[in-house]
CSV table of C-alpha atoms in Angstrom, one decimal:
chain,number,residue,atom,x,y,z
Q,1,UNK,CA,83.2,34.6,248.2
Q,2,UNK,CA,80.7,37.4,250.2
Q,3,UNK,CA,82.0,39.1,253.3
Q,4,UNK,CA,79.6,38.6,256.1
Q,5,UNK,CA,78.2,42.0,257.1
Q,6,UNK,CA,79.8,43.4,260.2
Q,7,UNK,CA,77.5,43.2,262.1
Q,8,UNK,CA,73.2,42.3,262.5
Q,9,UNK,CA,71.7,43.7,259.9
Q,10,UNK,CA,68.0,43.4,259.1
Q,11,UNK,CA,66.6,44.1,255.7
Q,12,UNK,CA,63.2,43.6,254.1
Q,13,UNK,CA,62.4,41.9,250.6
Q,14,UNK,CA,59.2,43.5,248.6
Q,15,UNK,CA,58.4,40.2,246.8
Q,16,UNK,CA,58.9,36.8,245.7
Q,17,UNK,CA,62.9,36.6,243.9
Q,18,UNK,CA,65.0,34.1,242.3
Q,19,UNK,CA,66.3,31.8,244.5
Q,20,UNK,CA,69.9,33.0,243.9
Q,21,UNK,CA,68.6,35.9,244.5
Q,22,UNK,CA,67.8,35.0,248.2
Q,23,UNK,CA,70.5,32.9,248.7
Q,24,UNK,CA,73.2,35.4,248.3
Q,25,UNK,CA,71.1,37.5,250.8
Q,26,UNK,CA,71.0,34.2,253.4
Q,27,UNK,CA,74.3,33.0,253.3
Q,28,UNK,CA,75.5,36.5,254.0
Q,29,UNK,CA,76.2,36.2,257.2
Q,30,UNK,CA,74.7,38.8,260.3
Q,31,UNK,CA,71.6,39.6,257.3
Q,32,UNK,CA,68.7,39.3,258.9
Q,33,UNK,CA,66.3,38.7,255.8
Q,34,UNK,CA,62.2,39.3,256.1
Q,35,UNK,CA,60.2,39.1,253.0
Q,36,UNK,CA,56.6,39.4,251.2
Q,37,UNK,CA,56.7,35.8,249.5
Q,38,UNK,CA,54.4,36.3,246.8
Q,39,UNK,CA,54.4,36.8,243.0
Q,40,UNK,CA,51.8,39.7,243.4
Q,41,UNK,CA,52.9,43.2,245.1
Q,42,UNK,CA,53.4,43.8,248.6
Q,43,UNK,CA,50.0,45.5,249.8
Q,44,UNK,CA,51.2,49.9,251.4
Q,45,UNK,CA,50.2,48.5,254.7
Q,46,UNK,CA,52.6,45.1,255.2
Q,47,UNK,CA,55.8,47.4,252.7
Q,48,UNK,CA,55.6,50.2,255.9
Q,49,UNK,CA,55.1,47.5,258.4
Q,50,UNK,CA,57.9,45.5,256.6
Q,51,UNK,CA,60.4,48.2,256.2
Q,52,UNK,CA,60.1,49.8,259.8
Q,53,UNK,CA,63.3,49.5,261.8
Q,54,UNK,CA,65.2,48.2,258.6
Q,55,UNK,CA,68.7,48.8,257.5
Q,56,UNK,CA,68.0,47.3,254.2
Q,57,UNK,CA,65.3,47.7,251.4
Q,58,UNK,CA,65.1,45.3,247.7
Q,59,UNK,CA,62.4,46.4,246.3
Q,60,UNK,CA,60.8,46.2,242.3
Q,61,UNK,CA,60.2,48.9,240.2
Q,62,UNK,CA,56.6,48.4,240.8
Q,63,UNK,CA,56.9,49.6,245.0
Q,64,UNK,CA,56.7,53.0,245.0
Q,65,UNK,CA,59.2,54.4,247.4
Q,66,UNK,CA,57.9,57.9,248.7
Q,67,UNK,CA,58.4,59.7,252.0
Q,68,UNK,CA,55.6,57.9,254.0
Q,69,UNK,CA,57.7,54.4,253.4
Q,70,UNK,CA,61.0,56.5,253.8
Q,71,UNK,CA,59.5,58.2,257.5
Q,72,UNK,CA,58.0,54.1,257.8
Q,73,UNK,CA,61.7,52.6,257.7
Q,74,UNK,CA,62.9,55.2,260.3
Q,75,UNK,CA,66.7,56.8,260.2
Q,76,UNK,CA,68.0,52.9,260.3
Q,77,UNK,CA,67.5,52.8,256.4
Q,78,UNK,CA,70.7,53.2,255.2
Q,79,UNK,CA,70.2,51.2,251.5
Q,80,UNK,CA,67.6,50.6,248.9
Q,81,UNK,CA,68.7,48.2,245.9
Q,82,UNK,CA,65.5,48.5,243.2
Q,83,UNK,CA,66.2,45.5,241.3
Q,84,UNK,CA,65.4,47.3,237.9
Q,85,UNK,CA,67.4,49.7,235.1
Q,86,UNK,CA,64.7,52.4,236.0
Q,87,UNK,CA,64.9,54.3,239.4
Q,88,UNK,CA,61.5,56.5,238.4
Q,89,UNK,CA,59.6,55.0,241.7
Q,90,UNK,CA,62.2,56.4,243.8
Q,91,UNK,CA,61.4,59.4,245.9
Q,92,UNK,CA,65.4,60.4,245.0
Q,93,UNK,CA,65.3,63.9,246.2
Q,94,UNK,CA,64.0,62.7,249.7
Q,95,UNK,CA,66.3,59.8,249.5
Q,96,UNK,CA,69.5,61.9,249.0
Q,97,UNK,CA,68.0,64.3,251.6
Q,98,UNK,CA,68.7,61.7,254.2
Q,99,UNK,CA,71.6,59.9,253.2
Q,100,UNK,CA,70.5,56.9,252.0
Q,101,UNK,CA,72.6,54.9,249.2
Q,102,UNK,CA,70.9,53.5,246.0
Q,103,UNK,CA,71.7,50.2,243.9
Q,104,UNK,CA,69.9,49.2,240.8
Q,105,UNK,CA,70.5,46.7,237.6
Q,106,UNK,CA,71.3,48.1,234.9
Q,107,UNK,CA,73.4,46.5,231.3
Q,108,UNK,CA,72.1,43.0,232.8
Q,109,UNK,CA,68.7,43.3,231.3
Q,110,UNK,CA,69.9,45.2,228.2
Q,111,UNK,CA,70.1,42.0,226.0
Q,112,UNK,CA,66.6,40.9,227.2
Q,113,UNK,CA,64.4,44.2,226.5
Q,114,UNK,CA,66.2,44.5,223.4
Q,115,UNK,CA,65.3,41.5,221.9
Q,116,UNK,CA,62.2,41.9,223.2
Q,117,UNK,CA,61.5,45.1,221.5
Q,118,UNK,CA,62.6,43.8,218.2
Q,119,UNK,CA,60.1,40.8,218.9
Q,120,UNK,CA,57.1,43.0,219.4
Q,121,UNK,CA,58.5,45.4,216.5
Q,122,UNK,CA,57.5,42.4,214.2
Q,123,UNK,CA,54.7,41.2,216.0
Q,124,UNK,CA,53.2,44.7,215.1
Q,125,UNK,CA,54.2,45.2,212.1
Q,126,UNK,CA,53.9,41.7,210.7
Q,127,UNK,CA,50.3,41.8,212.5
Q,128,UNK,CA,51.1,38.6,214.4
Q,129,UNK,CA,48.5,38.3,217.0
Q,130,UNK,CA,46.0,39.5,214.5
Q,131,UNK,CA,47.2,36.4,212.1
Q,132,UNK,CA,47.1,34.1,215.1
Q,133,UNK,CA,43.5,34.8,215.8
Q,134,UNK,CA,42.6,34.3,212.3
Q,135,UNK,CA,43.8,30.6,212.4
Q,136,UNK,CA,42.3,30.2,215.7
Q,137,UNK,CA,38.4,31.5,214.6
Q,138,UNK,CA,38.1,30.7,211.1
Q,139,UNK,CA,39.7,33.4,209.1
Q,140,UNK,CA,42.0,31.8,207.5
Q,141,UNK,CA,40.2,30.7,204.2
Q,142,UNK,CA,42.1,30.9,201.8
Q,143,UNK,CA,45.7,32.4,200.3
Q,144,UNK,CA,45.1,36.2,199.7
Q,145,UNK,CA,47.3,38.5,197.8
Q,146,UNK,CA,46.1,41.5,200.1
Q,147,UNK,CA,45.1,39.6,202.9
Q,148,UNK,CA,46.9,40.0,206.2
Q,149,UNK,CA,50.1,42.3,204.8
Q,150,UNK,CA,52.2,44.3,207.2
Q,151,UNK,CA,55.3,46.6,206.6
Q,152,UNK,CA,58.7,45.2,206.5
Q,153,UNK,CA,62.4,46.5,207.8
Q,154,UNK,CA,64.0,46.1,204.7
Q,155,UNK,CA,65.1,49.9,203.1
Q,156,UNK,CA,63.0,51.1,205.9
Q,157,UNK,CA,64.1,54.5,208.6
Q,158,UNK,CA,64.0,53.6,212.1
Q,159,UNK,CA,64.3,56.2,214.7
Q,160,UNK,CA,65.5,55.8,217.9
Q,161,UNK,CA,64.5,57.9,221.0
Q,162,UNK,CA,67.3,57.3,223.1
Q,163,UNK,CA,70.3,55.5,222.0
Q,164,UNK,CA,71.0,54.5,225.6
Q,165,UNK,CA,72.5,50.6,226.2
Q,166,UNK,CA,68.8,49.5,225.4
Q,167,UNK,CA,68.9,51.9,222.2
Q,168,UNK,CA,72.0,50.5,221.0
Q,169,UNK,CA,71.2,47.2,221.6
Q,170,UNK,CA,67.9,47.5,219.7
Q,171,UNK,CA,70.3,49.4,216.8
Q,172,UNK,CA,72.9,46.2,216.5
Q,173,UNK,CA,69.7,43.7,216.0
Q,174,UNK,CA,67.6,45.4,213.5
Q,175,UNK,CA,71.0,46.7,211.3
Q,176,UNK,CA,71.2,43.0,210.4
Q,177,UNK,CA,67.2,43.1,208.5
Q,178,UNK,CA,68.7,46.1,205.7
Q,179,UNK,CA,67.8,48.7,208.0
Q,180,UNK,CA,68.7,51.8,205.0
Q,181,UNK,CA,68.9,54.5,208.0
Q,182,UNK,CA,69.2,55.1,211.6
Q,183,UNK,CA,68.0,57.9,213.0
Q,184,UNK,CA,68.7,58.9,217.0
Q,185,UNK,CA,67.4,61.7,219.6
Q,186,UNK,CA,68.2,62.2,223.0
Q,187,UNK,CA,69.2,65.2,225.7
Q,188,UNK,CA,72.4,65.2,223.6
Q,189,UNK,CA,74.6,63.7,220.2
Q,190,UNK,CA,76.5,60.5,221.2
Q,191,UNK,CA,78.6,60.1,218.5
Q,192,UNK,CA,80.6,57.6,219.1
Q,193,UNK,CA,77.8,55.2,219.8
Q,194,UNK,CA,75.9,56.1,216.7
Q,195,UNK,CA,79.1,55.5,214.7
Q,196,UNK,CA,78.1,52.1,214.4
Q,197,UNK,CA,74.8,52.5,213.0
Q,198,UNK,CA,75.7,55.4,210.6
Q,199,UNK,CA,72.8,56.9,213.1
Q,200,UNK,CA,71.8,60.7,212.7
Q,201,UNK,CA,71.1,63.1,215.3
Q,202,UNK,CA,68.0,64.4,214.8
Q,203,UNK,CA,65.1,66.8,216.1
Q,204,UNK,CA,62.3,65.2,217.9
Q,205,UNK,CA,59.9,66.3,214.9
Q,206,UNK,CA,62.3,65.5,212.0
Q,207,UNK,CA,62.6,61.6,213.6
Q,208,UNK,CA,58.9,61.3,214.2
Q,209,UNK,CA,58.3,62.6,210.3
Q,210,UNK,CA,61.0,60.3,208.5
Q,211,UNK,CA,60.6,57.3,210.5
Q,212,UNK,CA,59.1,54.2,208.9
Q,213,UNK,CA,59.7,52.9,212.7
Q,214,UNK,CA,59.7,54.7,216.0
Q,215,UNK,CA,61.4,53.0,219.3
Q,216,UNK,CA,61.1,54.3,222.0
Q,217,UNK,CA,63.7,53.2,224.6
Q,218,UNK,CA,64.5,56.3,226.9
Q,219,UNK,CA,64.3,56.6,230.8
Q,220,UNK,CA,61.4,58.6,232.2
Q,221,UNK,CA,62.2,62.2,233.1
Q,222,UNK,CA,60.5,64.7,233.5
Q,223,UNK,CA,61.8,66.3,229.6
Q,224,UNK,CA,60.7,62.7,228.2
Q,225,UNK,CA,57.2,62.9,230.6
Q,226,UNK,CA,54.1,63.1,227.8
Q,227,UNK,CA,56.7,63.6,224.9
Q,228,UNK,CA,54.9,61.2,222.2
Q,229,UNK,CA,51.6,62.9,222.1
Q,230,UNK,CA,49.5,64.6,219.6
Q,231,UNK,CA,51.5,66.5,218.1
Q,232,UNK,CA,54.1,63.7,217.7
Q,233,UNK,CA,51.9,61.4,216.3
Q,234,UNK,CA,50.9,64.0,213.9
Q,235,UNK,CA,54.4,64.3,212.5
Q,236,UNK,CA,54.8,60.6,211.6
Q,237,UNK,CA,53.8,59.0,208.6
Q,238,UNK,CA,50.6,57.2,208.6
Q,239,UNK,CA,52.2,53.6,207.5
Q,240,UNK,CA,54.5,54.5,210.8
Q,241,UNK,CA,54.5,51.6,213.6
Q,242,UNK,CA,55.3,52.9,216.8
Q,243,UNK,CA,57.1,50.8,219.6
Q,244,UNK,CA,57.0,51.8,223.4
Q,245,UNK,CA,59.5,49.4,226.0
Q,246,UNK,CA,60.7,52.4,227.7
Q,247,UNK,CA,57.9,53.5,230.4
Q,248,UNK,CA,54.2,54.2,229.8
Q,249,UNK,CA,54.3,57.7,230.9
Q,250,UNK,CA,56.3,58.4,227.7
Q,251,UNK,CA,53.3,58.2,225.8
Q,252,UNK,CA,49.9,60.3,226.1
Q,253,UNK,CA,48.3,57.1,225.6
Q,254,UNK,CA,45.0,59.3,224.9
Q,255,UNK,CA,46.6,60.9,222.3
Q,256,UNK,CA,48.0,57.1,221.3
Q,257,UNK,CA,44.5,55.8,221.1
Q,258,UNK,CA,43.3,58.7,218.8
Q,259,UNK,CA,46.5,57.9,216.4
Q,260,UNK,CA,45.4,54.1,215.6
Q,261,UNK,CA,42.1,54.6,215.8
Q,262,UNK,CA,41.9,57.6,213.1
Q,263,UNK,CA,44.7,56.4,210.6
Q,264,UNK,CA,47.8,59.1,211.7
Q,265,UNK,CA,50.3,55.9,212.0
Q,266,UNK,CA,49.3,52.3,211.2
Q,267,UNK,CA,50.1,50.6,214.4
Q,268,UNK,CA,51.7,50.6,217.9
Q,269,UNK,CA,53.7,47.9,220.1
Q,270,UNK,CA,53.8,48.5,223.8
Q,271,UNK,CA,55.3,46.7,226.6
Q,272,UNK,CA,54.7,49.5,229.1
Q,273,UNK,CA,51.8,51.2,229.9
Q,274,UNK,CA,49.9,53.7,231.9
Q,275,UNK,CA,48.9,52.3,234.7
Q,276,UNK,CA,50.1,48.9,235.1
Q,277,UNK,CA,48.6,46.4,234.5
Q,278,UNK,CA,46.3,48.2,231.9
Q,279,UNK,CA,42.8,47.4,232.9
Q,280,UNK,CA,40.7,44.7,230.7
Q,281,UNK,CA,38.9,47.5,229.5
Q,282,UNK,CA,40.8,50.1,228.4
Q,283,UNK,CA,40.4,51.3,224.7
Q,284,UNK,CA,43.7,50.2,223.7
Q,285,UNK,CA,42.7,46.8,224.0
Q,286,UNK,CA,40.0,46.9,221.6
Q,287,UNK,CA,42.4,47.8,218.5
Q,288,UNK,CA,43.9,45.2,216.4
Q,289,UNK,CA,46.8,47.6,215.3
Q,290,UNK,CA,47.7,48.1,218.6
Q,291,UNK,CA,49.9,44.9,220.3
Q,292,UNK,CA,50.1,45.4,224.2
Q,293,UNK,CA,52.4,43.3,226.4
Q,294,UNK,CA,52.4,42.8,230.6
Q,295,UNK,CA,55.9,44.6,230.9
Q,296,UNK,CA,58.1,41.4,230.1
Q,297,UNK,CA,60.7,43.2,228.0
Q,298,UNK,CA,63.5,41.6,231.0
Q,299,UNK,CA,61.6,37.8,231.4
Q,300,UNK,CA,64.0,35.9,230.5
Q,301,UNK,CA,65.0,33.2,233.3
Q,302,UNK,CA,68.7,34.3,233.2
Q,303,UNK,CA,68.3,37.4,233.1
Q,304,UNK,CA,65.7,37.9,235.7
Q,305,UNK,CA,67.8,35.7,238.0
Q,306,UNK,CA,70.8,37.7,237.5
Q,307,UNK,CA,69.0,40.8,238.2
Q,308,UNK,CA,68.0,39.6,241.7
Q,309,UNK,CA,71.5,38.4,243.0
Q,310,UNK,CA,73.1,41.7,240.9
Q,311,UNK,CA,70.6,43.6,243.1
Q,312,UNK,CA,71.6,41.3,246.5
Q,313,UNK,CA,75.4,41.9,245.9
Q,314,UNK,CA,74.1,45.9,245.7
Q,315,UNK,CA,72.5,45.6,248.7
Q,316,UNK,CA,75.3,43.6,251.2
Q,317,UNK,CA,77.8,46.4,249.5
Q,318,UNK,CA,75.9,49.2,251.0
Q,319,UNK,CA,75.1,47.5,254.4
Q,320,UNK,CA,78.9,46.8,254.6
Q,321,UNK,CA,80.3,50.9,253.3
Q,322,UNK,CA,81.4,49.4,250.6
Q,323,UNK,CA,81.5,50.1,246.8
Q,324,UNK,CA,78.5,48.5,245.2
Q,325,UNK,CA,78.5,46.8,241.6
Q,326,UNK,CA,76.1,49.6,240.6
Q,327,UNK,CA,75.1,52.7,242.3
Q,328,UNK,CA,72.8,54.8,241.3
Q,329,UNK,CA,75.0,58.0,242.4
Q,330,UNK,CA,72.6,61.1,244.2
């Protein structure tokens, strides 16, 4: 059972959510709810005319929250929930500077993007959509010895950059395909989650040299900003597959592009991308070796649906003072 807040609250919705999402938010009672009902993103000029005069922002990871919406909203903001893991759109430092609390979703979509990122690990290195397309236009003539081959997991090294709850996650599914070795960086050694794995901590340059696999599954900082570039792409082996669900700007896609394109590593899997959505014609989309996705690695029904009321309940918390399920802590 959700308290009512204590007293009228108004808050302002940046899109179209699950409808237990919205229904936690409507049968809170004293919660004045306004929102831009549509699947695409709220255009800058309805989010500042939306959040002006409200106590209460849920927003997507894909509304950036800077000082002009912050000075839009006035001093009656008092909560933003982002219904995402990643907080990277959030002006933080000007958000902290005036007080205002901060929920977001995180563990609920762990399960999702990690068996997402293991699905578009071997789509790419299976060469899935590339073998689709062949059935669809006439390739498919006949059985090939060479035709069509790929790399597989078995006795293979997969590193890891970031062995976060996504990292892990990613870690406990792969183990199962004869994974030989796991191999981990990050801004420090977690030991006791890499126990499970048998996972190594390692140099940024040793993992991108050893690794038959590279996933990428850290938050964007700005240490983690640009990290996989040339010289990283360099480093790996050039029968390497490369897997980005993290965030785009990881990745010097430039540098990415160059990669496939020239040999260095054999092929890339992204489900994030710089910007997004990646226009029609950007090169990336002209390789076969490269498998791009529309940031899905969370679209599962349950979990999306979760996300929404997890980032509700944040949201009603903070308009009430109270503790919220998760807060993001300035």
């Amino acid at each position: 059972m959700r308290r009512a807040v204590s007293r009228a609250m108004a808050v302002f919705v940046t899109r179209r959510i699950s409808a237990e999402g919205l229904r936690v938010l409507a049968e809170a009672g004293g919660c004045r709810v306004q929102q831009w009902d549509s699947e695409e993103p709220v255009p800058r000029a309805q989010l500042l005319a939306g959040v002006s005069g409200k106590q209460g922002l849920l927003c997507l990871l894909s509304d950036r929250i800077d000082r002009e919406v912050l000075d839009a909203a006035g001093p009656s903001l008092k909560v933003i929930s982002t219904m995402s893991v990643g907080f990277d759109h959030l002006a933080l430092d000007e958000i902290k500077k005036r007080g205002i609390r901060v929920g977001y979703t995180p563990d609920v979509l762990t399960d999702a993007t990690a068996e997402l990122s293991v699905a578009l690990l071997l789509a790419t290195c299976r060469r899935l959509p590339e073998a689709v397309e062949q059935v669809k236009n006439g390739g498919w003539t006949t059985w090939k010895p060479l035709w069509m081959c790929g790399y597989g997991l078995s006795n293979s090294t997969v590193g890891i950059i970031g062995l976060g709850r996504i990292g892990q996650a990613v870690a406990r599914r792969l183990k199962p395909f004869g994974v030989k070795n796991f191999l981990y960086t990050g801004s420090r050694p977690k030991p006791e989650s890499a126990a499970e794995f048998q996972a190594e901590f390692v140099p940024l340059t040793r993992l991108a040299e050893e690794s038959d696999f590279v996933v990428v599954t850290c938050a964007l900082t700005p240490d983690t900003q640009g990290m996989c570039n040339k010289d990283f792409f360099s480093r790996m082996k050039k029968t390497s597959v490369f897997i980005n669900t993290s965030r785009g700007a990881v990745v010097n896609q430039e540098d990415l592009y160059d990669a496939l394109v020239s040999g260095q590593i054999a092929a890339a899997g992204l489900d994030v991308t710089t910007p997004e959505p990646l226009p029609t014609d950007h090169p990336l989309l002209s390789l076969k070796n490269c498998v791009i996705l529309p940031h899905v690695g969370s679209a599962t029904y349950a979990t999306r649906t979760t996300m929404s009321v997890l980032a509700a309940d944040n949201l009603l918390a903070g308009l009430r003072g109270e503790r919220m399920p998760h807060e993001l802590l300035l």
